[in-house]
CSV table of C-alpha atoms and ligand atoms in Angstrom, one decimal:
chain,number,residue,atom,x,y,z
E,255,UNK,CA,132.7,112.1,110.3
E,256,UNK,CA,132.8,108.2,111.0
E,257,UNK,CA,133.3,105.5,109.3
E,258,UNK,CA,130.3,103.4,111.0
E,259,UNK,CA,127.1,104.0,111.0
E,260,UNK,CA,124.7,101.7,114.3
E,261,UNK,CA,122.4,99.2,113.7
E,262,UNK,CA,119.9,99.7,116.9
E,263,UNK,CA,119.1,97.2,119.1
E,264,UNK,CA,115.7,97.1,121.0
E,265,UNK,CA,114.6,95.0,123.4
E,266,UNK,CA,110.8,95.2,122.8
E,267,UNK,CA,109.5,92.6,125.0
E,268,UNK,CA,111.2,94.4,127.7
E,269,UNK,CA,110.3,97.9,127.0
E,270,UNK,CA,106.6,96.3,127.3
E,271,UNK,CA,107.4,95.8,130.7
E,272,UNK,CA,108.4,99.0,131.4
E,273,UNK,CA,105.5,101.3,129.8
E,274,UNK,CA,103.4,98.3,132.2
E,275,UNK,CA,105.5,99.7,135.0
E,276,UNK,CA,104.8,103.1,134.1
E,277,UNK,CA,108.2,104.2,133.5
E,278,UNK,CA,107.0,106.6,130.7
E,279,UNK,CA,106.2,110.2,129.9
E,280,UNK,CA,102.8,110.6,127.6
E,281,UNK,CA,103.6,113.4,125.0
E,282,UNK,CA,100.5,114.0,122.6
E,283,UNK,CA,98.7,111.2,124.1
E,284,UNK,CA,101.5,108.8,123.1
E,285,UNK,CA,103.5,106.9,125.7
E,286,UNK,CA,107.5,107.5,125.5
E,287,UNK,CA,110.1,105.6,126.7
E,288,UNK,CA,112.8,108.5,127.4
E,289,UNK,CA,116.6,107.4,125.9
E,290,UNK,CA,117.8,107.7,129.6
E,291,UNK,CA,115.3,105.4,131.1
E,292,UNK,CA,115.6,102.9,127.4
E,293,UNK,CA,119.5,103.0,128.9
E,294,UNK,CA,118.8,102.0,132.5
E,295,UNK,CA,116.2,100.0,131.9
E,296,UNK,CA,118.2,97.9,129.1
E,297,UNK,CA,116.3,98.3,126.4
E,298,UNK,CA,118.7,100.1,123.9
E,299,UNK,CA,121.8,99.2,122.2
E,300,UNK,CA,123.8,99.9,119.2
E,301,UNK,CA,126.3,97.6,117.0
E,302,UNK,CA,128.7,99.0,114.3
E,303,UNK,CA,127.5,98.7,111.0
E,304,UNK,CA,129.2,100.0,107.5
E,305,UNK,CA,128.1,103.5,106.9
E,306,UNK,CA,124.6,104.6,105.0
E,307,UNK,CA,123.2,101.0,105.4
E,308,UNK,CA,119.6,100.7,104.1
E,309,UNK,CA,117.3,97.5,104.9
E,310,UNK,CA,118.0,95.3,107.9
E,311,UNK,CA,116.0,92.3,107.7
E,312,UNK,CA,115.5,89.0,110.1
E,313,UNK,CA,116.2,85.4,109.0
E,314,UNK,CA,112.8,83.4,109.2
E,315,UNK,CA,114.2,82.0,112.4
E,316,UNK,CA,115.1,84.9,114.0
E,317,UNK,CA,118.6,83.9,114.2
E,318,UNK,CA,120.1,86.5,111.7
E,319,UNK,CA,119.9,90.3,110.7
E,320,UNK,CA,121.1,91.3,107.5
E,321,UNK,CA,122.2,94.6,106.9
E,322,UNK,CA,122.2,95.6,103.0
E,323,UNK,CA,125.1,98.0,102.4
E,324,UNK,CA,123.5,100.5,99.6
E,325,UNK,CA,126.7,102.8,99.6
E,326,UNK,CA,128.5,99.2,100.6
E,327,UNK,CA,128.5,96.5,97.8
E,328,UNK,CA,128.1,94.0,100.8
E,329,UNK,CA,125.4,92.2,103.1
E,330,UNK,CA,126.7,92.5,106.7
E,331,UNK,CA,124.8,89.8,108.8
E,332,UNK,CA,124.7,89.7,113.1
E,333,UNK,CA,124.0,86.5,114.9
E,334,UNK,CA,120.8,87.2,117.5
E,335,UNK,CA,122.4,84.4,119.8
E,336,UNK,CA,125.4,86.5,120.0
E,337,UNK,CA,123.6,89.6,120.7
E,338,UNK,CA,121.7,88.2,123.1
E,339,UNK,CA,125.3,86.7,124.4
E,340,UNK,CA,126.8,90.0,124.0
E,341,UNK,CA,124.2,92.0,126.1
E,342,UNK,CA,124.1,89.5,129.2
E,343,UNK,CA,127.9,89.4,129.4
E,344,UNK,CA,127.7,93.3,128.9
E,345,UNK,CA,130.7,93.4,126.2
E,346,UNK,CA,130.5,96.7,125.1
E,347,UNK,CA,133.8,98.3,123.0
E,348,UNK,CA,132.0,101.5,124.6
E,349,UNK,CA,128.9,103.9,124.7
E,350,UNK,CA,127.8,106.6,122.3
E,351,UNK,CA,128.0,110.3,123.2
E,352,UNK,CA,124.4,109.8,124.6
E,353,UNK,CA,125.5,106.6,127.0
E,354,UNK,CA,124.0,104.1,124.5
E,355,UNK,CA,125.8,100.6,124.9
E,356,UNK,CA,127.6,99.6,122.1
E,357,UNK,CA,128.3,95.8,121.2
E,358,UNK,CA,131.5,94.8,119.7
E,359,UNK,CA,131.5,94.9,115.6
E,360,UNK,CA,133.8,91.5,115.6
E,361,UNK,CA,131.5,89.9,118.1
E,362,UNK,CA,128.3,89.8,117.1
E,363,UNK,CA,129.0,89.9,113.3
E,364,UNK,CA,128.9,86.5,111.2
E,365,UNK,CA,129.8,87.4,107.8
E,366,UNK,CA,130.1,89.9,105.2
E,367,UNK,CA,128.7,88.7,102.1
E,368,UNK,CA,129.8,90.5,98.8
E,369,UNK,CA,126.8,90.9,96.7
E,370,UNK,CA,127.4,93.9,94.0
E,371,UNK,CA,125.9,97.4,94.0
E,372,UNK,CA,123.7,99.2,95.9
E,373,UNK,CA,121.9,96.7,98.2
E,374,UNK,CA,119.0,97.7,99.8
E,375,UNK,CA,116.7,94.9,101.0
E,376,UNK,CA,116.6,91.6,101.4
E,377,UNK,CA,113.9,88.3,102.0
E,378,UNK,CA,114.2,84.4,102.0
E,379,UNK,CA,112.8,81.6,100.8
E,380,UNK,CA,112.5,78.1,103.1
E,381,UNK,CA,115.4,76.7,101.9
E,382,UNK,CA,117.9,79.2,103.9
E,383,UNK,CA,118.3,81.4,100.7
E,384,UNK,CA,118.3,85.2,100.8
E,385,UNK,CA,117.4,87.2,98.1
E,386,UNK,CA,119.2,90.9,97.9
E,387,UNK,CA,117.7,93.7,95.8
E,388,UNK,CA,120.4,95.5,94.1
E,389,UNK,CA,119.6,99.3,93.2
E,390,UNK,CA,122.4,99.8,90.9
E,391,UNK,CA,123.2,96.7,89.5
E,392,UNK,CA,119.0,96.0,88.5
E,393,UNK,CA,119.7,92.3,89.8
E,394,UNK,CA,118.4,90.2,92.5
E,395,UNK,CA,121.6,88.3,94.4
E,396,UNK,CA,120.3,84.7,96.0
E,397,UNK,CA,122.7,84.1,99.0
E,398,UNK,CA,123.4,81.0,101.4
E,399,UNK,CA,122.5,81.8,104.7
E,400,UNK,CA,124.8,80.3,107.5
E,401,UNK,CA,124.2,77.1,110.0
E,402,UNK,CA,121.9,75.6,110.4
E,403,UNK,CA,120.6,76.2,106.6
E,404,UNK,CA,123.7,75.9,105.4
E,405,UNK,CA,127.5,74.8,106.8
E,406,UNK,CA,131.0,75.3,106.0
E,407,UNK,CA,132.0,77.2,102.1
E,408,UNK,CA,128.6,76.8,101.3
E,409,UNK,CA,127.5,79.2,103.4
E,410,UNK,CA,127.8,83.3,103.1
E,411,UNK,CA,128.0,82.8,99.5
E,412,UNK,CA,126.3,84.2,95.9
E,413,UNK,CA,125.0,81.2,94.1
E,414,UNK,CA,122.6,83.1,91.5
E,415,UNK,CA,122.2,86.9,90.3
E,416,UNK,CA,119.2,87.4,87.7
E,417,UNK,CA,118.9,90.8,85.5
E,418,UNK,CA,115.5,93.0,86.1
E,419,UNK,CA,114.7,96.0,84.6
E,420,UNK,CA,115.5,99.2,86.9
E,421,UNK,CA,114.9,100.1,89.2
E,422,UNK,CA,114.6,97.6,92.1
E,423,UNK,CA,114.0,99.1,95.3
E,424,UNK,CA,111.9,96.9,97.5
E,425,UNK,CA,111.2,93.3,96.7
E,426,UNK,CA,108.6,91.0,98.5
E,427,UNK,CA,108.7,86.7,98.6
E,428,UNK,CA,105.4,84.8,100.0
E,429,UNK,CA,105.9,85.7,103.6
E,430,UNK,CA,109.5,86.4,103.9
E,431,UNK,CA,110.5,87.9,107.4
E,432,UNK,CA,108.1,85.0,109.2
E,433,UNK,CA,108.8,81.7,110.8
E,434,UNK,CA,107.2,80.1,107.5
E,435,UNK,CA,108.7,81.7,104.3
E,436,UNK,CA,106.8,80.1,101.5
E,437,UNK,CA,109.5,80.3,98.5
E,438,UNK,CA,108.7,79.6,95.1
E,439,UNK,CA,108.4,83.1,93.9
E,440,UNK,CA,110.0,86.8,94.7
E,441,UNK,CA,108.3,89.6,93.3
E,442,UNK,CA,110.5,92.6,92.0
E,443,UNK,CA,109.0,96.2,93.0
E,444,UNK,CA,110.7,98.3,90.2
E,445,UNK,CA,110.3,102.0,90.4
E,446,UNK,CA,110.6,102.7,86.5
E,447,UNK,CA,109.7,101.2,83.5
E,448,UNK,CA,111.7,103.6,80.7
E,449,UNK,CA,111.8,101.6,77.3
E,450,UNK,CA,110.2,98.7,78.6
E,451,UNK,CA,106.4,99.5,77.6
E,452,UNK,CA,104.7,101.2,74.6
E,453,UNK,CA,105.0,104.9,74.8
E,454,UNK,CA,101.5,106.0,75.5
E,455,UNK,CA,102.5,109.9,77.4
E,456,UNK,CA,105.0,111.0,79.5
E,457,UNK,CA,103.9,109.1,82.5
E,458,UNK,CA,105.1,105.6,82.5
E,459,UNK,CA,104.1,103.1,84.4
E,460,UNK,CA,105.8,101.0,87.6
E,461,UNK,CA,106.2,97.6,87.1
E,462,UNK,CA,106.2,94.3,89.2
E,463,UNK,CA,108.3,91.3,87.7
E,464,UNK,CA,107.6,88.1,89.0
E,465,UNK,CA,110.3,85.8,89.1
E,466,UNK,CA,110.4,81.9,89.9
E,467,UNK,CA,113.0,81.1,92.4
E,468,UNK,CA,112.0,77.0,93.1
E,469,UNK,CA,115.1,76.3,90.6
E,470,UNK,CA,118.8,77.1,90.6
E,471,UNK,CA,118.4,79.6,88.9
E,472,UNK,CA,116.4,82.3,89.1
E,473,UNK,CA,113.8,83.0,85.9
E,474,UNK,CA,111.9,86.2,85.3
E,475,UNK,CA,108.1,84.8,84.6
E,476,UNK,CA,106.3,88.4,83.6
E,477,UNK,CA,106.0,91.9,83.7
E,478,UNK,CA,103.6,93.7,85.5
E,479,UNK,CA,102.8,97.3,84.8
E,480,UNK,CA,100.9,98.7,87.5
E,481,UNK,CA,99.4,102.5,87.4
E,482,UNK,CA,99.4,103.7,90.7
E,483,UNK,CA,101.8,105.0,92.8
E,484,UNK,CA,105.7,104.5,93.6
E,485,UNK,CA,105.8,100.0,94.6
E,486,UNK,CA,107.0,100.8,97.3
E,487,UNK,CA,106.9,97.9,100.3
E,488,UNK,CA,104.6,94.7,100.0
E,489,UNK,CA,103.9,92.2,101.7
E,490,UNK,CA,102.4,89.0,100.2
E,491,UNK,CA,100.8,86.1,102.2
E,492,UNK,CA,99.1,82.9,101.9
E,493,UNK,CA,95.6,84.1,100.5
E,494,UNK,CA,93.9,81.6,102.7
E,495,UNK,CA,94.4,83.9,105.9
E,496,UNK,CA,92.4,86.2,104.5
E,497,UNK,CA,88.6,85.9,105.9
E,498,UNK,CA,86.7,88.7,103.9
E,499,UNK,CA,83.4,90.2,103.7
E,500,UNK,CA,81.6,89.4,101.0
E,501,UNK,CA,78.8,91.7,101.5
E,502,UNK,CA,78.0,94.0,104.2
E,503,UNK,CA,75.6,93.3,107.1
E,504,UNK,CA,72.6,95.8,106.0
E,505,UNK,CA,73.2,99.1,107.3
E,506,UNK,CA,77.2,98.6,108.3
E,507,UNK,CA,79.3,102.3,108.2
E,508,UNK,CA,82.4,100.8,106.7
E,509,UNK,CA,84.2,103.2,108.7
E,510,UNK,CA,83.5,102.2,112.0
E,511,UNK,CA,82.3,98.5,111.1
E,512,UNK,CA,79.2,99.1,113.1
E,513,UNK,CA,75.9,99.7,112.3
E,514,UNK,CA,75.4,102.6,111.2
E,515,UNK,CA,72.9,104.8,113.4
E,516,UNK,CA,70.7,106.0,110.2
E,517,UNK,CA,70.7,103.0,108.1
E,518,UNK,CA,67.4,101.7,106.9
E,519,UNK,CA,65.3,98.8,105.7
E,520,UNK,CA,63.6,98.9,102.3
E,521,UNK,CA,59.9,100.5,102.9
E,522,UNK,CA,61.3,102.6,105.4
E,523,UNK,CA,62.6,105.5,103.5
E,524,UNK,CA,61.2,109.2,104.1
E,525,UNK,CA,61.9,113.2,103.6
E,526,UNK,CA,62.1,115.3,106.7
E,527,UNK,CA,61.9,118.9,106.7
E,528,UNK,CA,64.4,120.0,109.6
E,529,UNK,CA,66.6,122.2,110.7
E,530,UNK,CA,70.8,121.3,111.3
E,531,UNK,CA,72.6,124.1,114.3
E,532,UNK,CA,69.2,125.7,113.5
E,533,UNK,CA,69.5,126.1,109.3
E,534,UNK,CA,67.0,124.9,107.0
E,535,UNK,CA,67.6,121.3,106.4
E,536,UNK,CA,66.5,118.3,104.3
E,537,UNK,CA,67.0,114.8,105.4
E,538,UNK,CA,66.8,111.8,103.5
E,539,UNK,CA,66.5,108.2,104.1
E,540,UNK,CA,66.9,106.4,101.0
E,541,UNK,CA,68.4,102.8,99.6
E,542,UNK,CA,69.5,101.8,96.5
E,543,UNK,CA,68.7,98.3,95.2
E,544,UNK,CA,68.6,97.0,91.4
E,545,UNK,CA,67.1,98.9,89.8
E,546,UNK,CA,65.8,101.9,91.9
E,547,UNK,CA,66.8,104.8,94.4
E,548,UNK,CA,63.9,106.0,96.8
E,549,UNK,CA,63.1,107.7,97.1
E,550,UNK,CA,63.4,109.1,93.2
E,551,UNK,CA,62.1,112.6,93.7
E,552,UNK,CA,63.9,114.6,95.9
E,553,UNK,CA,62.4,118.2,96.9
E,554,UNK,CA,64.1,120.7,99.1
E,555,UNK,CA,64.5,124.3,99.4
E,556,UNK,CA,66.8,126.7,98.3
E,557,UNK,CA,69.9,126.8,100.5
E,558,UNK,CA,68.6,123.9,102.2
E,559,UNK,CA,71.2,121.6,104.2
E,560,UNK,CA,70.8,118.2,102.3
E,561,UNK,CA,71.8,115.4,104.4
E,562,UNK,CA,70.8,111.7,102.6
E,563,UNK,CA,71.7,108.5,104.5
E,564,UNK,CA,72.1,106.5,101.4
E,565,UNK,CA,71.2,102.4,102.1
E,566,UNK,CA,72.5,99.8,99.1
E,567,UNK,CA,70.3,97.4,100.5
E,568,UNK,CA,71.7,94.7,98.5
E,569,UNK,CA,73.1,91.5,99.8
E,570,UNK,CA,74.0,89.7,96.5
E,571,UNK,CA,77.9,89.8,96.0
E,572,UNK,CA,79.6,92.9,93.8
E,573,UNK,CA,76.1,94.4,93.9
E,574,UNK,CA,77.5,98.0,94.5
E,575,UNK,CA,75.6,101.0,93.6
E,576,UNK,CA,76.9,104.3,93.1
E,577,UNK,CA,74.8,107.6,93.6
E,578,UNK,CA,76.1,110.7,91.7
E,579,UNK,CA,75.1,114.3,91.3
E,580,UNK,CA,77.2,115.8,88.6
E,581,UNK,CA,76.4,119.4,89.3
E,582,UNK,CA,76.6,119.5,92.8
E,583,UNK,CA,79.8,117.3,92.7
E,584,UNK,CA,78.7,114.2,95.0
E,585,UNK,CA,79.8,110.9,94.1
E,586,UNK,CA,79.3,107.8,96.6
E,587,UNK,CA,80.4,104.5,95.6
E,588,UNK,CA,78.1,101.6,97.8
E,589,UNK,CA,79.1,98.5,98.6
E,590,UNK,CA,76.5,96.0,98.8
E,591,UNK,CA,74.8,96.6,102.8
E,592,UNK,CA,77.1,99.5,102.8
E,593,UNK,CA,75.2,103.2,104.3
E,594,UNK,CA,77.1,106.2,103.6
E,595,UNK,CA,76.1,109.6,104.3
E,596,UNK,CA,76.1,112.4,101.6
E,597,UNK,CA,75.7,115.9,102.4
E,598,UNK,CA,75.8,119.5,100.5
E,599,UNK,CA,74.2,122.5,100.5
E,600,UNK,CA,71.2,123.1,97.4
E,601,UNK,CA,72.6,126.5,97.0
E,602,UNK,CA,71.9,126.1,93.0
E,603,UNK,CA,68.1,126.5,92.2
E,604,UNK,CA,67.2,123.9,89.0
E,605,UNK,CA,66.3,120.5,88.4
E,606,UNK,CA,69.2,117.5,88.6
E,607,UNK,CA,69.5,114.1,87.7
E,608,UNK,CA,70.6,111.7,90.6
E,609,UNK,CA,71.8,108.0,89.1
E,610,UNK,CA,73.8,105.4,89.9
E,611,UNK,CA,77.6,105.4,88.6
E,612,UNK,CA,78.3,102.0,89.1
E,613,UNK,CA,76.9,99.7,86.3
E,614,UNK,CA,74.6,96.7,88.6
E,615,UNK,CA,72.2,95.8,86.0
E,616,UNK,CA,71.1,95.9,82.5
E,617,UNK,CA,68.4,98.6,83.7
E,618,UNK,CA,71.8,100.4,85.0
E,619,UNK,CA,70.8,103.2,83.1
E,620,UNK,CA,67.5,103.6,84.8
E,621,UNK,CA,68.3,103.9,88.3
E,622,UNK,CA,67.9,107.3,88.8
E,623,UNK,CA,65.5,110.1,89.8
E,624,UNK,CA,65.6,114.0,90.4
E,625,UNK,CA,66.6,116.6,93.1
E,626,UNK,CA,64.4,119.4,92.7
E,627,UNK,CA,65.6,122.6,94.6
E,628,UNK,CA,63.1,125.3,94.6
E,629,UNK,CA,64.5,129.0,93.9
E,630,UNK,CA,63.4,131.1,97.3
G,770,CU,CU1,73.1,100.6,90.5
């Protein structure tokens, strides 16, 4: 019905201000920001942008969005100074049917950079470069930003286009989209991989190329077959802001990060005989260190609850311990300090090996003992 589609504009520091003034509605326990008060308040406002866009992405200083066409073989790019110029002057061509402001198309737009077919999203380097993944065309476009990165006909224009194999959808450079792009490298996130990789069953893998971008031109360096899942977005940054874990405090429920309330100490393990909302129960307090679960005979009753806070008590790195019951289907993976609880019901009478799945030792093989569930 139009010929425009509207990039939308939203002042997030300020609509902070206004869920701290209260000027919200809570709907599911989630504060809202209704489009009338998002109006009023300033918060909202739409620009013009070529129909079906896909990505929009910010220049590492924050002073350009680019807009990758997809249906559109182009990169349409806004200034954020003349946003920001736009919305104080109030230079609106008009609002939408819902009162939305709309800036002017020809005002706050810097350039439209041709880059071939089927854009869809785009990062940069720190030398004021953008790289455009292009869906149809399997290539990456490298691009000249404008001022300051770069001035006059060398800005807004292709320098470099490299071949990948299809299909690129996302793509990721070492943080791209923050003040401190680190370059060197972009990383293709291809979402097939037909006659690429030996045919080993119909389902094929995705694959990650890595290509260097610290030259003029762009080089593919390798292929990366992964086996999981659609690549879809990624993020990569500088490994040296990670601060891991590498084991566990003792006891820790990875899930909440906390202690958890029924971890143990080694010598402390024990069987109760219980009752859970008043049904027979078993509860057991056990670790898991090389090379032994205890406790390694486990007795319980019939249609017993059975309820084991499971300790790896280990605090020597990649020590995990897995504890498996193949015919009652439980499988817990451990990390080292790591206490999980495992629960079922012993509704099968019989006598079943319990071992660790995760080999931690030569004498892997011999961590293990026996539930024993007594007919009734
Ligand atoms: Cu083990």
């Amino acid at each position: 019905e139009y010929d425009f589609d509207y990039l939308h504009i939203i002042l997030w520091k300020k609509a902070e201000e206004v869920i701290r003034q209260g000027k919200y509605k809570e709907l599911n326990g989630i504060k809202v920001i209704s489009l009338e008060t998002a109006i009023n308040e300033g918060i909202l406002y739409f620009t013009p942008e070529p129909k079906s866009p896909h990505g929009a992405d910010i220049a590492p200083r924050g002073d350009y969005i680019a807009v990758a066409g997809k249906l559109e073989p182009v990169a349409t790019v806004y200034s954020a100074d003349k946003i920001w110029e736009a919305i104080e002057k109030k230079d609106y061509e008009g609002r939408d049917v819902y009162g939305v402001p709309i800036l002017r198309f020809d005002t706050v737009k810097v350039a439209q950079v041709e880059l071939g077919l089927g854009p869809l999203h785009t990062e940069f380097d720190d030398k004021g470069y953008a790289y455009t993944s292009l869906f149809i065309d399997n290539k990456i476009a490298k691009w000249t930003l404008g001022p300051p990165y770069f001035e006059g006909d060398e800005a807004w224009k292709v320098v470099d286009k490299v071949d990948i194999h299809y299909n690129i959808g996302h793509l990721a450079a070492p943080e791209s989209n923050s003040p401190s792009p680190k370059g060197k490298y972009v990383v293709a996130l291809n979402k097939w991989s037909i006659d690429r990789f030996p045919i080993l069953g119909p389902l094929k893998p995705q694959n990650f190329q890595v290509i260097d971008i610290s030259g003029e031109k762009m080089k593919v360096l390798i292929d990366y077959p992964i086996g999981i899942g659609e690549p879809h977005y990624a993020k990569i940054i500088d490994i040296n802001k990670i601060k891991a874990l590498e084991v566990y405090p003792v006891g820790t429920d990875p899930i909440t990060f906390n202690k958890h309330p029924h971890a143990i100490n080694k010598g402390e393990e024990r069987i109760e005989r219980t009752t859970i909302d008043g049904k027979p129960a078993t509860i057991v307090y056990a670790t898991l260190i090389r090379s032994t679960i205890t406790p390694d005979i486990i007795r319980v009753k019939q249609g017993d609850i059975v309820r084991i806070y499971a300790t790896n008590v280990e605090t020597t790195p990649d020590a995990t311990h897995g504890f498996s019951i193949c015919e009652y289907n439980i499988n817990a993976s451990l990390e080292p300090g790591e206490t999980a609880t495992i629960e079922f019901v012993a509704d099968k009478p019989g006598v079943y090996a319990f071992y660790c799945s995760e080999f931690c030792s030569p004498l892997h093989l011999e961590m293990a003992g026996w539930l024993i569930v007594e007919p009734t």
